[in-house]
C-alpha positions as a Python dict, from the first residue, in 0.01 Angstrom:
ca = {
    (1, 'X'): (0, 0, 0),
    (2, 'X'): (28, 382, 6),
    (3, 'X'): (385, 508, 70),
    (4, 'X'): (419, 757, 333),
    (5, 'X'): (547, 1060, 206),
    (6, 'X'): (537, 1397, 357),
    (7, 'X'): (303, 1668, 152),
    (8, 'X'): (173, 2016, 142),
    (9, 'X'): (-137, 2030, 382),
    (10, 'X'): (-411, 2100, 235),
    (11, 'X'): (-639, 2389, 250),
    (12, 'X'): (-847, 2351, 570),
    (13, 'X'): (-1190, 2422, 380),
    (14, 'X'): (-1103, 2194, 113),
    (15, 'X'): (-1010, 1900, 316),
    (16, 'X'): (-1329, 1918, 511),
    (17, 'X'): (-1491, 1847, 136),
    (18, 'X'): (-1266, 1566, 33),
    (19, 'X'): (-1450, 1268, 207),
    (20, 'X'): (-1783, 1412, 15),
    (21, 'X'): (-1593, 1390, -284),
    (22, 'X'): (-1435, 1041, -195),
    (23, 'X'): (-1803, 892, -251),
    (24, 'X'): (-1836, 983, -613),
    (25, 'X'): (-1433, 1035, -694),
    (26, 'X'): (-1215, 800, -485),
    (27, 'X'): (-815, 887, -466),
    (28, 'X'): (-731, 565, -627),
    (29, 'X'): (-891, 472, -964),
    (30, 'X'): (-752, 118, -1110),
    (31, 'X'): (-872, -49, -1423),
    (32, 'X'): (-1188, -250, -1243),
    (33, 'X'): (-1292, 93, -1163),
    (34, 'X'): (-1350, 277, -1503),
    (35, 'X'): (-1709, 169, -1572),
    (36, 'X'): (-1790, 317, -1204),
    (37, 'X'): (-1633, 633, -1261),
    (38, 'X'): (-1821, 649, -1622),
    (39, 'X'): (-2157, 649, -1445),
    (40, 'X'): (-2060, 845, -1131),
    (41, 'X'): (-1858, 1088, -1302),
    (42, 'X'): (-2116, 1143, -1584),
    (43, 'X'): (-2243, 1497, -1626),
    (44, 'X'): (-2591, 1628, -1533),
    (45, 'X'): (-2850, 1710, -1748),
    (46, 'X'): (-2758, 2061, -1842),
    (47, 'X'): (-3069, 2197, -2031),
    (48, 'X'): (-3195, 2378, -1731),
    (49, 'X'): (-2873, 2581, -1669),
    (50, 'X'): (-2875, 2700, -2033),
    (51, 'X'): (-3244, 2827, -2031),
    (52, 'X'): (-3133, 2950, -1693),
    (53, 'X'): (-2835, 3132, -1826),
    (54, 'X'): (-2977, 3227, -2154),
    (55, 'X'): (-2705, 2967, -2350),
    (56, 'X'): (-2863, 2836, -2692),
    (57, 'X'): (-2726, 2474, -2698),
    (58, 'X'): (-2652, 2298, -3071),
    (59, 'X'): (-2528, 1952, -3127),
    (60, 'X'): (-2285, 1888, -3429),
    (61, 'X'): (-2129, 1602, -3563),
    (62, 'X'): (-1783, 1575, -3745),
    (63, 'X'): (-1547, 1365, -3894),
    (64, 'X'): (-1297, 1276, -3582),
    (65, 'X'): (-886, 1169, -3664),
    (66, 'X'): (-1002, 816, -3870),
    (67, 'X'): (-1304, 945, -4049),
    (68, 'X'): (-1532, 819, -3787),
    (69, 'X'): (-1811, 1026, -3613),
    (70, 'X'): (-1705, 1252, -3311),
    (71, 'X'): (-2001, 1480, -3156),
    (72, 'X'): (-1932, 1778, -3007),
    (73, 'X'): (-2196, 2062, -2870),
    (74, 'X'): (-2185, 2408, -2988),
    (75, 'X'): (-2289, 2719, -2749),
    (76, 'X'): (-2302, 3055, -2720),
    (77, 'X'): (-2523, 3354, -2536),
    (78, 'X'): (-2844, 3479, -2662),
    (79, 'X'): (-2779, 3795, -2585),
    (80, 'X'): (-2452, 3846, -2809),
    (81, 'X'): (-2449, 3921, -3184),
    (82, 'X'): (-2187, 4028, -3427),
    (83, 'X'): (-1842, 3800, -3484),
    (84, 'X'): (-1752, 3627, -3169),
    (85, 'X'): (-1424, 3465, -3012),
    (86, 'X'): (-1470, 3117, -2973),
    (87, 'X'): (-1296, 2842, -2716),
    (88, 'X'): (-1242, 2461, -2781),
    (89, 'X'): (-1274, 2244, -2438),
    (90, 'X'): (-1127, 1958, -2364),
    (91, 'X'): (-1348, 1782, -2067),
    (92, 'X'): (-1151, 1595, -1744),
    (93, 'X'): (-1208, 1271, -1672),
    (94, 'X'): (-809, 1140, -1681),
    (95, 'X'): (-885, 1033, -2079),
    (96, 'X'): (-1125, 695, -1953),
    (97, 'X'): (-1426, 876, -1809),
    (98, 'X'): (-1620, 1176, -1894),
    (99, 'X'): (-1812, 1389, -2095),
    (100, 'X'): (-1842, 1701, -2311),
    (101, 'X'): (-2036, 1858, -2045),
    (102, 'X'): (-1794, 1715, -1725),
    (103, 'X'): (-1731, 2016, -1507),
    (104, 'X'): (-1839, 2269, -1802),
    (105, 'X'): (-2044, 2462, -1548),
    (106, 'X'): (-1664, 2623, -1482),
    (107, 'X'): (-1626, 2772, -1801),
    (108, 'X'): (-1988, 2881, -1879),
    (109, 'X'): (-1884, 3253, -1762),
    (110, 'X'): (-1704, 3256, -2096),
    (111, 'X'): (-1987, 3243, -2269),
    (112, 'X'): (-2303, 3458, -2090),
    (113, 'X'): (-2016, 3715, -1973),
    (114, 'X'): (-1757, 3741, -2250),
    (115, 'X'): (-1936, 3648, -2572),
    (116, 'X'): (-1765, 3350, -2643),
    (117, 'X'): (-1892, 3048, -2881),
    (118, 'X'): (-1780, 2735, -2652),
    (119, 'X'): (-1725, 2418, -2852),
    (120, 'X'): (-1668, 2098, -2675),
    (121, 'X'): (-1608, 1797, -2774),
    (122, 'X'): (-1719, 1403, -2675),
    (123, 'X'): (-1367, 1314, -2785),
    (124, 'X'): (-1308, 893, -2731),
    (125, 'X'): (-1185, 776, -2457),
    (126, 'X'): (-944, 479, -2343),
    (127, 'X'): (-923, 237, -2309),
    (128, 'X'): (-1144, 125, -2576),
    (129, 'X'): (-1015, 419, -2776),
    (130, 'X'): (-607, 482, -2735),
    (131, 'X'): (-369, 761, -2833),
    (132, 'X'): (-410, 885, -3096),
    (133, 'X'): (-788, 869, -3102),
    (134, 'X'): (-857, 1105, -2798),
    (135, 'X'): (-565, 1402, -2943),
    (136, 'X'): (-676, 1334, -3301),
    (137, 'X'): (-1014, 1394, -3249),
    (138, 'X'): (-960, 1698, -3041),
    (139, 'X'): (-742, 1840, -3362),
    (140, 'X'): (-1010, 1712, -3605),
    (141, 'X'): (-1267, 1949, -3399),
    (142, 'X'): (-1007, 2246, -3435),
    (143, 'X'): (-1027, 2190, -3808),
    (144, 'X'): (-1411, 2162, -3817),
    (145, 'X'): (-1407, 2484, -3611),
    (146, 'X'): (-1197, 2709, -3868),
    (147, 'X'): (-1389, 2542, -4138),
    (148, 'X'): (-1699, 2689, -4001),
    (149, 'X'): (-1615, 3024, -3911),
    (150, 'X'): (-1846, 3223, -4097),
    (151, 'X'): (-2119, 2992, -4021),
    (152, 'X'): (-2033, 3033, -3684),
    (153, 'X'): (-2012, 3371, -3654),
    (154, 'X'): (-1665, 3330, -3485),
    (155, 'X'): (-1357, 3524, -3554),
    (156, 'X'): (-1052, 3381, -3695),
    (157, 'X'): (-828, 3530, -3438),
    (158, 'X'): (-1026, 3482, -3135),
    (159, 'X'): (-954, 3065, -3093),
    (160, 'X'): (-869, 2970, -2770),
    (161, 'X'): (-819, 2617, -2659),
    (162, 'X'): (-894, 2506, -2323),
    (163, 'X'): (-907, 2222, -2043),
    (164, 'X'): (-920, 2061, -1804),
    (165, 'X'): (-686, 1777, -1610),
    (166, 'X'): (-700, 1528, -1884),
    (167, 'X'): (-813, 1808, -2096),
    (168, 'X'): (-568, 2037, -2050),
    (169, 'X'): (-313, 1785, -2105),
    (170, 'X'): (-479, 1730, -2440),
    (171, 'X'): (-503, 2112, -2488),
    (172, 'X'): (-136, 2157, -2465),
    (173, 'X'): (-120, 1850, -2736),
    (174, 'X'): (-320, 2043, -2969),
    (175, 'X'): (-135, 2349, -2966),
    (176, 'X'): (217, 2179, -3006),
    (177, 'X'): (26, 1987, -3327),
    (178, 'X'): (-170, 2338, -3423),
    (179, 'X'): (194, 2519, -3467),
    (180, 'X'): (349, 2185, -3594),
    (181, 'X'): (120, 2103, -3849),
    (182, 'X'): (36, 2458, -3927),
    (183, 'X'): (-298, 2422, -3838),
    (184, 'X'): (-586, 2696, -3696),
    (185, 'X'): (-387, 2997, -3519),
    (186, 'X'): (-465, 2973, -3180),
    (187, 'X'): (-461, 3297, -2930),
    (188, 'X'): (-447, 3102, -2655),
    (189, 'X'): (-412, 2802, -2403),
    (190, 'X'): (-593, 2723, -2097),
    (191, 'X'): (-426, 2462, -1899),
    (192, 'X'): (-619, 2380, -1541),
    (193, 'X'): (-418, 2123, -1406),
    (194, 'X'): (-269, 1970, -1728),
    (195, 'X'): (-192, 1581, -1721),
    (196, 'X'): (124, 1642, -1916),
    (197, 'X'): (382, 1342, -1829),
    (198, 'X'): (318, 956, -1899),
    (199, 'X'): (664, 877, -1671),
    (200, 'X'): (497, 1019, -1315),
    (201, 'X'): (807, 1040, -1256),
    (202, 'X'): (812, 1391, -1041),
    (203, 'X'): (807, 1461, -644),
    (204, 'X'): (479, 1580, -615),
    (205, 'X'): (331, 1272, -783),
    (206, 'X'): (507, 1055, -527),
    (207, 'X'): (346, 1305, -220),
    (208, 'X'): (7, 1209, -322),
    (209, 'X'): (-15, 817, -302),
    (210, 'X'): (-384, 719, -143),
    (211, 'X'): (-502, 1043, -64),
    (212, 'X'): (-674, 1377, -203),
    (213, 'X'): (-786, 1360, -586),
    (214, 'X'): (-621, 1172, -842),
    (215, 'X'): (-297, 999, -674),
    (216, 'X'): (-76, 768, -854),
    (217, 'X'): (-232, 511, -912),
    (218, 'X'): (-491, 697, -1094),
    (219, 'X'): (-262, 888, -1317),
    (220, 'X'): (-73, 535, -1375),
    (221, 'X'): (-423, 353, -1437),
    (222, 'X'): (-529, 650, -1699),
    (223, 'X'): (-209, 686, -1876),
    (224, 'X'): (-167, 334, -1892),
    (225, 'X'): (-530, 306, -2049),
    (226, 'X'): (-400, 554, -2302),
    (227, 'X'): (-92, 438, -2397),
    (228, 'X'): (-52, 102, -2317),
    (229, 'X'): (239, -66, -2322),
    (230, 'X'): (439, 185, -2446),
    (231, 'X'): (340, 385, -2154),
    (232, 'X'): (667, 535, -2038),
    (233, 'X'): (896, 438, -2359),
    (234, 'X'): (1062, 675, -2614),
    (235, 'X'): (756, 597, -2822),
    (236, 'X'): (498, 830, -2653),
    (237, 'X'): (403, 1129, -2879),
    (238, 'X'): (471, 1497, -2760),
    (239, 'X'): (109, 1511, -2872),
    (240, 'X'): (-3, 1254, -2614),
    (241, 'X'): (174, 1390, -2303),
    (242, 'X'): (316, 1704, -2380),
    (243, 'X'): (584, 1718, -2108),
    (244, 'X'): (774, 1527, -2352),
    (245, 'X'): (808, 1811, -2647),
    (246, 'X'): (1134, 1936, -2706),
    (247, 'X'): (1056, 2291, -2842),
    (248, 'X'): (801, 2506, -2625),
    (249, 'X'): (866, 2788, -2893),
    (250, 'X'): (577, 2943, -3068),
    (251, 'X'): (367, 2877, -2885),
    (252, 'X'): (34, 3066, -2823),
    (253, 'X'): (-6, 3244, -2415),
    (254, 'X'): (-75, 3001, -2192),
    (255, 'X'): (-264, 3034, -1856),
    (256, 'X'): (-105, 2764, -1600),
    (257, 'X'): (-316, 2674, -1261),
    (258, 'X'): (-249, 2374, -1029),
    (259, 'X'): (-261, 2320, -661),
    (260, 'X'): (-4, 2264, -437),
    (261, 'X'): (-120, 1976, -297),
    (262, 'X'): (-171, 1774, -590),
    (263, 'X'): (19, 1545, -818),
    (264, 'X'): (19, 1742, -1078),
    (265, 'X'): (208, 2034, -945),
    (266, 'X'): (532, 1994, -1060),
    (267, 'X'): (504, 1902, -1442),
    (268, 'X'): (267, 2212, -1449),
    (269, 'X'): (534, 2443, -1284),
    (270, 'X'): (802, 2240, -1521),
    (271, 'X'): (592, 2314, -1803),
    (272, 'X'): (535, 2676, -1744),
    (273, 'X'): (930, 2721, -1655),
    (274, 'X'): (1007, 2547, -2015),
    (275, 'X'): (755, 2811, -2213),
    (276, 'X'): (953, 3128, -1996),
    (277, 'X'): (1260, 2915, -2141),
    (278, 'X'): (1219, 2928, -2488),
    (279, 'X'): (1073, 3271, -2499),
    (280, 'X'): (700, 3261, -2464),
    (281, 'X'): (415, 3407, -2245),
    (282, 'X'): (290, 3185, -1955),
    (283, 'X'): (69, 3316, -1643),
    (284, 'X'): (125, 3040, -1370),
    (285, 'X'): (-67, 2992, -1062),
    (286, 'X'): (33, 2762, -773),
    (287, 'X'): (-317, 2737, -526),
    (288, 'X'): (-156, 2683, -163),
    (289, 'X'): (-368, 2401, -16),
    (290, 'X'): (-538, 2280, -369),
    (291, 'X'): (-570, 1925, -439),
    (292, 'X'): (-646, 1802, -777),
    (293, 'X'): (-981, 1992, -934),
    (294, 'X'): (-1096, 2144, -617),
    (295, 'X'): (-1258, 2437, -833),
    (296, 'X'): (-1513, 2134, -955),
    (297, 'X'): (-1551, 1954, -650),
    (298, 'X'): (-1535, 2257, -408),
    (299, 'X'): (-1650, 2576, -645),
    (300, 'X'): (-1791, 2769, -328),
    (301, 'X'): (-1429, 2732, -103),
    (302, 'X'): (-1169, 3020, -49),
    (303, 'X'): (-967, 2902, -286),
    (304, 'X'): (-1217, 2761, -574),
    (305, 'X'): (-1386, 3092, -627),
    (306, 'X'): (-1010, 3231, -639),
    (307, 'X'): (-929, 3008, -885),
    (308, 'X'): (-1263, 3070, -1127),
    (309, 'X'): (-1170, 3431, -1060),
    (310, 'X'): (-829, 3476, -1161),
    (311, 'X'): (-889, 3224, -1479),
    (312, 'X'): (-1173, 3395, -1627),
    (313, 'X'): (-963, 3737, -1594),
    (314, 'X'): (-718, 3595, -1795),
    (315, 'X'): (-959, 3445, -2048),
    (316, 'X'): (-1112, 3790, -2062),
    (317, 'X'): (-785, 3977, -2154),
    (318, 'X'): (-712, 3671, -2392),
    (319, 'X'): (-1026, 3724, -2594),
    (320, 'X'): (-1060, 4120, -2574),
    (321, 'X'): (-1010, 4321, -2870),
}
């Protein structure tokens, strides 16, 4: 049974939307419910909106953490030439559900208005494939990347990684194992509503129990499908759920969004306040009213435009010479 905690309210446009997005994204996803949410959660075909928007689409293949074959697509604007900045995506989907094109329509800005090559990846997901697969296969595609830069046409210090819930969670990961490893130099770190902690141990995950996107249960049932049984243990790798790295230093700038009226609010605010903390550069917004992904679900509210709006200005100064 949901516990009754007291929470933000949320925005009045964006709760009129929730019980449209109930139908294809209930509050409460548990274990019986992954193969649902792989079909209803599954992106559209997308080769309209490319011809539409001028995007020339490529698929590639590379070798993912184990050797094993991850596929990622590769694409930029037609109407760009010279050496471009480039962004890695991590798609949503709370690392069980998903795809490389899940909620890319975002993001696509980045490439017809900025310039940017946009790789994303079909990283594997849990539970069939656990930590480390989904983190090592997003690193695997940051090495293919800088391998290919010339063939590419992307610039070495133009690499921004980026994502989304799940994603962003894992797009934290990879920069902690990018400076740790001394991997690719990244110039920057989009983080939409980062699934950062395994504990859920915070407030704001006990607010949203039952109700709005993603509650509890769900962030239990995907970390759980991650991790396992050491869900929650001193085993868990910073890589995994970020939350749980010691040393924010050196870090590239991060851009921080979340809603207020979501669970993850206050590991994202945590994990912003931590960056400030050990010296680095982190813009954080906090969307009054915003439950979990409402710039996917609810793109044409108030507060989803805001949100596109304010990100892609920050991706713009990111990649600008």
């Amino acid at each position: 049974m949901a516990r009754a905690v007291p929470h933000p309210p949320f925005d009045a446009e964006l709760k009129a939307g929730l019980a449209v997005v109930g139908g294809m994204f209930p509050p409460t996803i548990t274990a019986d419910l992954i193969e649902f949410m792989r079909t209803s959660y599954a992106s559209p075909p997308m080769d309209e909106e490319f011809d539409r928007r001028r995007i020339a689409a490529n698929d590639v293949t590379f070798p993912g953490g184990d050797g094993a074959a991850v596929n990622a697509a590769v694409l930029r604007s037609r109407d760009f030439s010279g050496p471009r900045p480039a962004v890695l995506y991590a798609h949503s989907g709370g690392l069980m559900f998903g795809d490389m094109f899940s909620g890319l329509d975002l993001v696509l800005d980045w490439v017809t208005e900025l310039g940017a090559v946009l790789v994303t990846v079909d990283y594997r997901l849990a539970p069939e494939y656990p930590d480390p697969y989904p983190r090592e296969d997003m690193y695997a595609a940051l090495e293919w990347l800088a391998a290919h830069l010339t063939d590419l046409n992307v610039r070495a210090d133009r690499i921004l990684v980026a994502g989304a819930s799940s994603g962003g969670g894992l797009a934290a990961g990879l920069a902690l194992a990018a400076r740790d490893r001394g991997g690719p130099r990244l110039c920057g770190q989009v983080l939409d509503y980062p699934m950062l902690d395994d504990r859920c141990m915070t407030a704001s995950i006990e607010q949203f129990d039952g109700i709005g996107v993603w509650d509890r249960i769900s962030n239990e049932t995907g970390w759980t499908a991650l991790l396992g049984e050491q869900r929650g243990t001193d085993l868990v790798s910073p890589y995994a759920a970020p939350a749980r790295a010691q040393n924010l230093s050196g870090l590239p700038p991060a851009f921080i969004d979340v809603g207020a009226a979501e669970i993850f609010r206050d590991e994202a605010i945590d994990y912003a306040n931590r960056i400030w903390q050990a010296g680095g550069d982190a813009e954080l917004h906090v969307w009054s009213g915003a439950f979990h992904a409402c710039d996917i679900f609810a793109p044409h509210t108030s507060v989803g435009r805001s949100m596109i709006r304010t990100r892609n200005t920050w991706v713009e100064k990111i990649l600008a010479d």
